[in-house]
CSV table of C-alpha atoms in Angstrom, one decimal:
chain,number,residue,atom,x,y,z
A,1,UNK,CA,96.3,103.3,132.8
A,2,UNK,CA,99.2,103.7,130.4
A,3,UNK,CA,97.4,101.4,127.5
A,4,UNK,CA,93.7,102.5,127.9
A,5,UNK,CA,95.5,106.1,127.6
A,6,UNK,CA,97.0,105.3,124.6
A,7,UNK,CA,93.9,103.7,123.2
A,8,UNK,CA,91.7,106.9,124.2
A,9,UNK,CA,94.2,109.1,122.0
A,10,UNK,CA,94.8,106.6,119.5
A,11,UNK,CA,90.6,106.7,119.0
A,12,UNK,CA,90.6,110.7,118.7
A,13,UNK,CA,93.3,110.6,115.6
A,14,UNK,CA,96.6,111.2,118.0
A,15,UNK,CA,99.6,109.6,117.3
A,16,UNK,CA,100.9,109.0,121.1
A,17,UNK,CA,103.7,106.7,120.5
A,18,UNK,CA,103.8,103.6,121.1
A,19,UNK,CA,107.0,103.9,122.9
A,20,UNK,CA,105.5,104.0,125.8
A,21,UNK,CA,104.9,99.8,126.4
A,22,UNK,CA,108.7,99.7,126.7
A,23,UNK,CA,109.0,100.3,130.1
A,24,UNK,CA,106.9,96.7,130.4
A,25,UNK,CA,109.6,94.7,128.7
A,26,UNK,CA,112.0,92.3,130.4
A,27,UNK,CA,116.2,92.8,129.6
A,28,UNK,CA,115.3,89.9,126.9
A,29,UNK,CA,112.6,92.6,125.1
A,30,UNK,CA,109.5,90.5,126.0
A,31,UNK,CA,106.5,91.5,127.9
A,32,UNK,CA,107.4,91.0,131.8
A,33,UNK,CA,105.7,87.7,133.0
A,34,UNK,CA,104.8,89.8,136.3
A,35,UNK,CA,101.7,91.6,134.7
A,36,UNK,CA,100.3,88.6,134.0
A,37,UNK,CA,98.6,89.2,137.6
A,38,UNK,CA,97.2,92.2,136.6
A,39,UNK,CA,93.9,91.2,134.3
A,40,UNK,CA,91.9,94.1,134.3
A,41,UNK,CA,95.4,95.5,132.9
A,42,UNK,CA,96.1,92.8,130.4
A,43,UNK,CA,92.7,93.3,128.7
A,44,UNK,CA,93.3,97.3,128.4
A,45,UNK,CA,96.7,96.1,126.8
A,46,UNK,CA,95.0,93.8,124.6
A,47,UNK,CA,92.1,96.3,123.8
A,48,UNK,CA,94.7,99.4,122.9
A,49,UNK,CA,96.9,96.8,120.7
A,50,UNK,CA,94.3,97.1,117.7
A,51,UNK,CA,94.9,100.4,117.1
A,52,UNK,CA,98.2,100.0,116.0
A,53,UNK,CA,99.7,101.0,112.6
A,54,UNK,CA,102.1,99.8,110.0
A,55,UNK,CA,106.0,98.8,111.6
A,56,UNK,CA,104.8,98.9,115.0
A,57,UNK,CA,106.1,95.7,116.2
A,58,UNK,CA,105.7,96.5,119.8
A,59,UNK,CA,101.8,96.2,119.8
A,60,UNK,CA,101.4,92.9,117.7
A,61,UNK,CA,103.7,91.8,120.6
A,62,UNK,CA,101.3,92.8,122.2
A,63,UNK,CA,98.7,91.6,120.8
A,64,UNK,CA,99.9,87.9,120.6
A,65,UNK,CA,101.0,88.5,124.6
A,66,UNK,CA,97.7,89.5,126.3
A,67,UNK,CA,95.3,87.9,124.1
A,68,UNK,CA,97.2,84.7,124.5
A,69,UNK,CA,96.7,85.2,128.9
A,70,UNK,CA,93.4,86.0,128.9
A,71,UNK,CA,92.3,82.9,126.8
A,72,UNK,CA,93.7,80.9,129.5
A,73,UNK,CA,92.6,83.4,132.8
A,74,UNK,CA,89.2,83.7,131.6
A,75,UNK,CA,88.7,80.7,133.6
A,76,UNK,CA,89.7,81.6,136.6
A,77,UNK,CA,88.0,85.5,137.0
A,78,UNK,CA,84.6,86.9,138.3
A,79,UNK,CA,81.8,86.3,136.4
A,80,UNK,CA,81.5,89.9,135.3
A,81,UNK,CA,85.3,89.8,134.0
A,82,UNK,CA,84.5,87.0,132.5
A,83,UNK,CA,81.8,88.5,130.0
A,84,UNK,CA,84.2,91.5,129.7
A,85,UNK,CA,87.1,89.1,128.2
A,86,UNK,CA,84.7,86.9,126.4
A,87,UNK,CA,83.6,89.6,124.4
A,88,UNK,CA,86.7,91.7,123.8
A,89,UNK,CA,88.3,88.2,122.5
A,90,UNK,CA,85.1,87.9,120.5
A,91,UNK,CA,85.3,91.7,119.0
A,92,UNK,CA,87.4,94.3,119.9
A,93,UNK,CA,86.2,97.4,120.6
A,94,UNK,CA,88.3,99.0,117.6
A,95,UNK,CA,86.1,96.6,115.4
A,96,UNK,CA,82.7,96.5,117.1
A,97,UNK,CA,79.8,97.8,115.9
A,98,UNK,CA,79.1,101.2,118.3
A,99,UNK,CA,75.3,100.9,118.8
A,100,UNK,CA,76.1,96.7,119.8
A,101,UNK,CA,78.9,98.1,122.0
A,102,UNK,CA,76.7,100.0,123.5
A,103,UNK,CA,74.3,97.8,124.3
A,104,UNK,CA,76.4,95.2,125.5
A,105,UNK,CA,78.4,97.1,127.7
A,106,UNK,CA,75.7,98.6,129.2
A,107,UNK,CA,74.4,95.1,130.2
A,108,UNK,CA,78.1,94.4,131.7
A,109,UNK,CA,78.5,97.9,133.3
A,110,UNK,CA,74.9,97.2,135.2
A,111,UNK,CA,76.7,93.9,136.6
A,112,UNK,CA,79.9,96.1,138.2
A,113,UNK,CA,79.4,96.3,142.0
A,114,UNK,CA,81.2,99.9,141.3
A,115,UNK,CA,78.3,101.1,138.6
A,116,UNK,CA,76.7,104.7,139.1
A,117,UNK,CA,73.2,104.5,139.0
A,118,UNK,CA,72.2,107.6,138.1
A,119,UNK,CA,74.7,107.5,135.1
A,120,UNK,CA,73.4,104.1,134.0
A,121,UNK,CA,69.7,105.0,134.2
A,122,UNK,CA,71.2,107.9,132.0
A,123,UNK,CA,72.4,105.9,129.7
A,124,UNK,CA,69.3,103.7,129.0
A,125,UNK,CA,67.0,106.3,128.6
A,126,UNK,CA,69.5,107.5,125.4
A,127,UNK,CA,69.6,104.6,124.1
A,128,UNK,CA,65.8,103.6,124.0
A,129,UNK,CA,65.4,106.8,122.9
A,130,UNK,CA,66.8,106.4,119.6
A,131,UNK,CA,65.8,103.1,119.7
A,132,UNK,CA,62.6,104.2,119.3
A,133,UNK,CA,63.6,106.9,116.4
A,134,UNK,CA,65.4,104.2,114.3
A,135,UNK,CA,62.0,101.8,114.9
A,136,UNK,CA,60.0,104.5,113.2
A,137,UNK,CA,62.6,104.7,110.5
A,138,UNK,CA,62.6,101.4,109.7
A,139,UNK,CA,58.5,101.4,110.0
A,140,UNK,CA,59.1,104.3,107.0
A,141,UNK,CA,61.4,102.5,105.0
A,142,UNK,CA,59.9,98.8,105.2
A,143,UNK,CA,56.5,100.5,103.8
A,144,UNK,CA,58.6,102.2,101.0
A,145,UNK,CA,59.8,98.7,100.4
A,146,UNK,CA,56.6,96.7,100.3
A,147,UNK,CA,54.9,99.1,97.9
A,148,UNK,CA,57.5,98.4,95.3
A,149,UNK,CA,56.2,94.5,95.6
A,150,UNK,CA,59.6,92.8,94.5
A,151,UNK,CA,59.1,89.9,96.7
A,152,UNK,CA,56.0,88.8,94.3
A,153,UNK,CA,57.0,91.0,91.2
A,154,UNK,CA,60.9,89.6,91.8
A,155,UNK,CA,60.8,86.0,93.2
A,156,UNK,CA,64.3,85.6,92.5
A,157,UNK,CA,65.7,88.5,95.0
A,158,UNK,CA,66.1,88.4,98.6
A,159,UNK,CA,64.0,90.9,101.0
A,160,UNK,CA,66.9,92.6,103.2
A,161,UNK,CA,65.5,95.7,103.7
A,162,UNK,CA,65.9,95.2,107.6
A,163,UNK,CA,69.2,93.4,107.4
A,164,UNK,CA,70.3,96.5,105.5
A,165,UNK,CA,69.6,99.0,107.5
A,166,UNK,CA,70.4,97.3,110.3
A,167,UNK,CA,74.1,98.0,108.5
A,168,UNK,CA,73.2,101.6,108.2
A,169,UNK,CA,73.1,102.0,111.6
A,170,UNK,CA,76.9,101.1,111.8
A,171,UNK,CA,77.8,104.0,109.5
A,172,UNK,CA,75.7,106.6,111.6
A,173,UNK,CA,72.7,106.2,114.6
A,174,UNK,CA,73.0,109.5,115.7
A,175,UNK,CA,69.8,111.4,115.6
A,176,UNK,CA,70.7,114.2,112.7
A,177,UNK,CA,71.6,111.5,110.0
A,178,UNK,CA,68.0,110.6,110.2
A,179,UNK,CA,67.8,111.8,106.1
A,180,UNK,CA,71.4,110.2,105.6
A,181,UNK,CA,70.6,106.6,107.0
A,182,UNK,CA,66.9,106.9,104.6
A,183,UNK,CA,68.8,107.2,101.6
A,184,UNK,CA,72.0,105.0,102.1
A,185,UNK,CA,69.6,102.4,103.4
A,186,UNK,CA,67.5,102.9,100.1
A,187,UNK,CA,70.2,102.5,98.0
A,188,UNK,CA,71.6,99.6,99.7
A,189,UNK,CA,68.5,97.8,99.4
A,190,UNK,CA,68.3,98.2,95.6
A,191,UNK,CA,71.9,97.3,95.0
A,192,UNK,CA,71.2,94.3,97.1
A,193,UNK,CA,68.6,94.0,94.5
A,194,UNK,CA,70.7,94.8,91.2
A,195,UNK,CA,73.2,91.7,92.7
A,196,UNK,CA,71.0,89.4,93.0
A,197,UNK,CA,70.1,90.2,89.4
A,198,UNK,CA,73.6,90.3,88.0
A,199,UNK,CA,74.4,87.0,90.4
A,200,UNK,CA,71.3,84.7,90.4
A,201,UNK,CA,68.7,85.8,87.3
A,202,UNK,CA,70.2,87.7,84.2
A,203,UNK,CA,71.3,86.7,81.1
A,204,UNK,CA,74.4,88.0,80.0
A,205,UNK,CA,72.7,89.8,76.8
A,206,UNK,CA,69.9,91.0,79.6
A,207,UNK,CA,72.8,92.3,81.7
A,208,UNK,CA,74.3,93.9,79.1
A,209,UNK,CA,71.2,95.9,78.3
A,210,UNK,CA,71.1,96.5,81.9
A,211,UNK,CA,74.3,97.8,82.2
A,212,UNK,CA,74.1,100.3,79.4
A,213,UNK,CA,70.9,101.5,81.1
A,214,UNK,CA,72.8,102.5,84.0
A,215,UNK,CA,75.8,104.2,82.4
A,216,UNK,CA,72.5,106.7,80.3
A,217,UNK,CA,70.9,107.1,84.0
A,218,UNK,CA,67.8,108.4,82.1
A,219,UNK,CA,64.6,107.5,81.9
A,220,UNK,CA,64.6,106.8,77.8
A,221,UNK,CA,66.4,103.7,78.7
A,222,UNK,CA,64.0,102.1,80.3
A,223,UNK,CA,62.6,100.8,77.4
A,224,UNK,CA,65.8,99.2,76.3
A,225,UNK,CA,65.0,96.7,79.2
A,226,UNK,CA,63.1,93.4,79.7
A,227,UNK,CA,60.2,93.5,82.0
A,228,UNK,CA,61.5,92.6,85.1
A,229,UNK,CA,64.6,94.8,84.7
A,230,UNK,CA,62.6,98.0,84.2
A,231,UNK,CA,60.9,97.4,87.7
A,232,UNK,CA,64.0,98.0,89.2
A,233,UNK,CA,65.8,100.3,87.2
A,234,UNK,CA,62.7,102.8,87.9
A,235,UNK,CA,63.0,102.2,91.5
A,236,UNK,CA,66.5,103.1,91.5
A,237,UNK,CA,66.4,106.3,89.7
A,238,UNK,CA,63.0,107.1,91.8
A,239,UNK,CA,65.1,106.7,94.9
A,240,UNK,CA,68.1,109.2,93.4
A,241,UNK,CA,65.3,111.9,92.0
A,242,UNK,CA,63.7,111.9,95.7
A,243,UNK,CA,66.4,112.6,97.2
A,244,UNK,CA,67.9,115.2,94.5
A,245,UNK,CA,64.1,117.2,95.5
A,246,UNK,CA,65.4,117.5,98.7
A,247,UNK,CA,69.0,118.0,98.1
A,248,UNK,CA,67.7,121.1,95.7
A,249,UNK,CA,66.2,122.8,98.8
A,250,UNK,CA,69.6,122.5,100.8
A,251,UNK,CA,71.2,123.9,97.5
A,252,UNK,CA,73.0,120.5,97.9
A,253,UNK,CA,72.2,118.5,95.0
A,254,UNK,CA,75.2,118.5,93.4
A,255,UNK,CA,76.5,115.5,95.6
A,256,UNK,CA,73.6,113.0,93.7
A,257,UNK,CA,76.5,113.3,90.7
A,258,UNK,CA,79.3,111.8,92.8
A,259,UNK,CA,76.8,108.8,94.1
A,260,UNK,CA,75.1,108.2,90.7
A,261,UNK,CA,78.8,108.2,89.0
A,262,UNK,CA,79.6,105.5,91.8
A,263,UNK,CA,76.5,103.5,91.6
A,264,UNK,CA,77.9,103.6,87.9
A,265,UNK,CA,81.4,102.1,88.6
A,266,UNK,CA,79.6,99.3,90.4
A,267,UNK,CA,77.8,98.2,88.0
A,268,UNK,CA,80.1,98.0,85.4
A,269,UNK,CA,82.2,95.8,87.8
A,270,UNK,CA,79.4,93.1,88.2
A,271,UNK,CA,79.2,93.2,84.9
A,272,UNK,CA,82.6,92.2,84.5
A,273,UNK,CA,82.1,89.6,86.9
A,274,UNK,CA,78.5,88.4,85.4
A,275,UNK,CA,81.2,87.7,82.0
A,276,UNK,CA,83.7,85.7,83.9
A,277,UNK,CA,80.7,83.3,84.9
A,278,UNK,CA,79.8,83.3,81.7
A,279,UNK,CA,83.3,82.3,80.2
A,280,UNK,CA,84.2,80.2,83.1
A,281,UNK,CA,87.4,82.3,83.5
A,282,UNK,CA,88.6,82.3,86.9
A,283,UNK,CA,91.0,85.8,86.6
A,284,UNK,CA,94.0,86.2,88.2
A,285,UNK,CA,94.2,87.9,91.7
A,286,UNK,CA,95.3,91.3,90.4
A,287,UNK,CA,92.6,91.5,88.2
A,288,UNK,CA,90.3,90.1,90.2
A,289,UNK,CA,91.0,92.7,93.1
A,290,UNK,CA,90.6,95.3,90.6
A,291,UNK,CA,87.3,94.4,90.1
A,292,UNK,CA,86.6,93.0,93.3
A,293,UNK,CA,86.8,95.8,95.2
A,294,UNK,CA,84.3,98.1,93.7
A,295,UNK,CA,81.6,94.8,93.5
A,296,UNK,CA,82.3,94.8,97.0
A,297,UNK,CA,80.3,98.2,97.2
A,298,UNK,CA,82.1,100.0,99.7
A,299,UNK,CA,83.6,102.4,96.9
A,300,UNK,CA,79.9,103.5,96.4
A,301,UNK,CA,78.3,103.6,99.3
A,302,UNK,CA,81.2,105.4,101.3
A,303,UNK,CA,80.3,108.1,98.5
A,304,UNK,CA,76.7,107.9,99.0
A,305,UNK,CA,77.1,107.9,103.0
A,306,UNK,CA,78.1,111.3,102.4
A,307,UNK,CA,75.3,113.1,100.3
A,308,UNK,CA,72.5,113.8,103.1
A,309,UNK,CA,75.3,114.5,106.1
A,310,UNK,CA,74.6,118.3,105.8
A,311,UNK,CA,76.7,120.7,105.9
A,312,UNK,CA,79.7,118.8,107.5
A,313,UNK,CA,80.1,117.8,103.8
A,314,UNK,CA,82.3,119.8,100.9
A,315,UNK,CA,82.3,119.2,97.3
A,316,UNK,CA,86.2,118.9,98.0
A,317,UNK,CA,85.3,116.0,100.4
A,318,UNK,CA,83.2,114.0,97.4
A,319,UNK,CA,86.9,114.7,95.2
A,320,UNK,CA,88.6,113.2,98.0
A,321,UNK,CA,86.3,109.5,98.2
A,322,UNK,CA,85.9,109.1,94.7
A,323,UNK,CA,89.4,109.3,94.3
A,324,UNK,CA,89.7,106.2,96.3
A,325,UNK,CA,91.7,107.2,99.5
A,326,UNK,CA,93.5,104.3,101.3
A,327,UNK,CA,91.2,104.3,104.5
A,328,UNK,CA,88.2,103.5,101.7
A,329,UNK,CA,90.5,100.9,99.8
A,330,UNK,CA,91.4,99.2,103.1
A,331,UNK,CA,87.9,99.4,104.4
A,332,UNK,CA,87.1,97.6,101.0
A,333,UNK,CA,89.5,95.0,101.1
A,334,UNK,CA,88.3,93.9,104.5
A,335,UNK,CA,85.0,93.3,103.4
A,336,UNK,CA,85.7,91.8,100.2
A,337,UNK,CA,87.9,89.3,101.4
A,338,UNK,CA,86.5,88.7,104.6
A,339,UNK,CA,83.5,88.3,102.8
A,340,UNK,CA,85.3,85.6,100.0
A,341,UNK,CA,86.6,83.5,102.7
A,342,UNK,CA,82.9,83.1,104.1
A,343,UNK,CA,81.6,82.6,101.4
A,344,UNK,CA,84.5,79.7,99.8
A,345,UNK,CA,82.4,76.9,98.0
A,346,UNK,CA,78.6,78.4,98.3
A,347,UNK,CA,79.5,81.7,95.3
A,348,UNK,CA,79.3,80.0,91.8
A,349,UNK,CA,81.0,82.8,90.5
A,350,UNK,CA,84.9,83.0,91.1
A,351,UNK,CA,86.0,84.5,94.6
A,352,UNK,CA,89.6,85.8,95.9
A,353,UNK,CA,90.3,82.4,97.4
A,354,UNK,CA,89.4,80.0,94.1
A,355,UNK,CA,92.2,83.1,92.1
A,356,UNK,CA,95.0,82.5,94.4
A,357,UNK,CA,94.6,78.9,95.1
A,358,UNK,CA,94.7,79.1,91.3
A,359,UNK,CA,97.3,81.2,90.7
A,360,UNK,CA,99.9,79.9,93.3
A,361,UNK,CA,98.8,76.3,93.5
A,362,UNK,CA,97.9,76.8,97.1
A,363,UNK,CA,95.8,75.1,99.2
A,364,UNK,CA,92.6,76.8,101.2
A,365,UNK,CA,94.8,76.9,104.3
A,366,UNK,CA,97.5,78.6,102.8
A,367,UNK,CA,94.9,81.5,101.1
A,368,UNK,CA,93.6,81.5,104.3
A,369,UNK,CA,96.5,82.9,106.0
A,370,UNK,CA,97.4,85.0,103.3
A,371,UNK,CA,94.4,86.6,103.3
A,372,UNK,CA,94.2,87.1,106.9
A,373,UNK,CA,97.5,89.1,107.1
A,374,UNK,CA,96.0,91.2,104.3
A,375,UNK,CA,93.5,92.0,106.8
A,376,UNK,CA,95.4,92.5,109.7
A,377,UNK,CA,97.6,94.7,107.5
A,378,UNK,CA,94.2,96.2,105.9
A,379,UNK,CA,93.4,97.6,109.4
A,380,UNK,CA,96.8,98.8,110.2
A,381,UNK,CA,96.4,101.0,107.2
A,382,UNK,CA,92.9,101.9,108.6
A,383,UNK,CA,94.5,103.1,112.2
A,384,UNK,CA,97.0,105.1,110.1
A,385,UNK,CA,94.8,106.8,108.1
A,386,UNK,CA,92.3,108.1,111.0
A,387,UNK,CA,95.4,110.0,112.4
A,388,UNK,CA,95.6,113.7,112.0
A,389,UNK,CA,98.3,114.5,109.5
A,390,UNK,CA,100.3,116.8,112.0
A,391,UNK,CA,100.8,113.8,113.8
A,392,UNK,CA,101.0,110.8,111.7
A,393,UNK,CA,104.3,109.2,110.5
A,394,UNK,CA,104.9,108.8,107.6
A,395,UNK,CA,105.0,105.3,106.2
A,396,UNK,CA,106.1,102.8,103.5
A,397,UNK,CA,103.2,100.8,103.3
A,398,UNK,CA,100.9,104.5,103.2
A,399,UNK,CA,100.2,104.0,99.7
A,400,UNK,CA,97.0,103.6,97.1
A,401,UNK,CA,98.4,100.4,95.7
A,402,UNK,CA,99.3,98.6,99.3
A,403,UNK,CA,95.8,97.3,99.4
A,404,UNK,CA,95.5,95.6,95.9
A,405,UNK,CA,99.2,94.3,96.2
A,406,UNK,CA,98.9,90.4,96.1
């Protein structure tokens, strides 16, 4: 009760201290053997200790202590338990996806002798529900896709239109983001498009045309570009005029600046990237962060999340994203090396692991655990950031450059 407590508070932005797992220490400071016994207990442990911030030592204790017992109880438990502990080693709830979690523990719930029907059949019907909404989304956005023709017009690119906004969905499912989830899964799709282009196809002179084109977001520019450049740039500045129709009649359309400004920064870092191919320079890791990290795209599409939300959206929330706050940085660094160590020896352009291994004559193992506690420390920063300011602590590691530190 005490840890799913402090994980229920820790998920609405309170800071309850986590003082509070003291009293299960031993006169040596470790976690009493004794709760061992107690599994459904051990897993709440394990589940709360993810929400920990920066100099909490108590809850990586934590951490390394429950998920190190259920490992070796999982064996040993019901068969419903069993799924429960599989999964929550798999992905924690602090990192899973909400409309999987759903989903899943639905499935799991249905199995618990203890289940209320009523509230599961409850349950269900919401969820098919919007099932059926995002289907018809999708229907709408997959035709919007398949008139532009790029998988014949573009050999070259990969179709992810589903795959994308299948991501979308993680960023918001609920029913009144239906015009928020069109456009960031728009604009996800063509920068999936604009990658591939930078990554697989252009030449650097191409790209360079390209890139200017961008930076004049007009429609004069167009003619600056070869063929099968101009079939995407017009596609991406279709997708932004659409929406700024709409965003005019919700006296809104001021927020298409922020994104387009964004979409801006990103392209200028795969350009930068496109020319360290083309040199065969492999940069160091501070200049490759400072890069990396806007490639990665979360800079620009946290921005973009942001322009069809309504009114729950200021102008003086747009000042606060573009300026980069650490909960976007850290969200960035996750994915971008997360997404480097994946992707070690398949990228032919340079990634986080081929700079450090570089840079500090260190083997793949060695950036591998570097990286990791970058992440780890990445989502520490994310937990401290989601808490209200009245009751967050303040902190050393609470800074804009803690994320880009090597």
């Amino acid at each position: 009760m005490v840890a799913l407590r402090f994980r229920l508070i820790r998920q609405r932005g309170h800071n309850l201290s986590s003082d509070v797992f003291n009293k299960f220490k031993d006169h040596e400071g470790k976690f009493k053997e004794s709760l061992i016994n107690n599994v459904r207990g051990m897993l709440s442990l394990y589940e709360a200790s993810h929400f920990g911030v920066n100099g909490e030592e108590i809850l990586d204790e934590a951490l390394q202590f429950s998920s190190t017992h259920l490992e070796s109880m999982v064996v040993h438990v019901s068969d419903s338990l069993e799924t429960k502990i599989k999964e929550a080693l798999k992905m924690p709830i602090q990192k899973k996806l909400t409309r999987l979690g759903v989903k899943m523990f639905m499935s799991m719930y249905q199995k618990d002798e203890t289940h209320n029907e009523i509230l599961l059949k409850f349950a269900k019907l919401d969820f098919n529900q919007l099932l059926k909404m995002h289907q018809e989304e999708l229907r709408e956005i997959a035709r919007w896709w398949k008139a532009l023709d790029f998988g014949n017009k573009l050999a070259f690119a990969r179709n992810r239109v589903v795959e994308c906004y299948f991501w979308i969905l993680s960023v918001y499912f609920e029913p009144q983001y239906r015009l928020a989830r069109r456009l960031l899964t728009n604009v996800i799709a063509m920068t999936s498009i604009i990658d591939d282009i930078y990554d697989v196809y252009g030449t650097i002179n191409d790209l360079q045309l390209f890139t200017n084109a961008i930076q004049r977001w007009e429609l004069s520019a167009l003619e600056t570009l070869p063929p099968y450049m101009k079939l995407c740039y017009q596609a991406l500045l279709d997708v932004y005029d659409e929406t700024e129709d709409e965003m005019n009649n919700l006296e809104t359309s001021y927020r298409l600046y922020y994104a387009k400004e964004e979409m801006k920064k990103l392209v200028r870092a795969y350009f930068e990237e496109a020319k360290w191919v083309y040199n065969n320079y492999i940069p160091t890791m501070e200049e490759y962060m400072s890069v990396a990290l806007a490639s990665g795209a979360y800079m620009m599409l946290s921005t973009t999340s942001l322009v069809g939300m309504g009114s729950l959206v200021t102008r003086e929330t747009f000042e606060w994203v573009t300026n980069e706050p650490l909960i976007v940085r850290a969200s960035s660094v996750i994915c971008r090396l997360m997404d480097d160590m994946v992707g070690h020896g398949f990228e032919k352009k340079s990634t986080a692991m081929d700079c450090y291994m570089k840079q500090n004559g260190a083997t793949k193992e060695k950036a591998f655990g570097e990286f990791h506690k970058q992440v780890n420390k990445a989502w520490k920063d994310i937990n401290e950031e989601f808490l209200h300011p009245e009751y967050a602590n303040p902190s050393p590691y609470a800074s804009s450059q803690s994320c880009t530190s090597n």
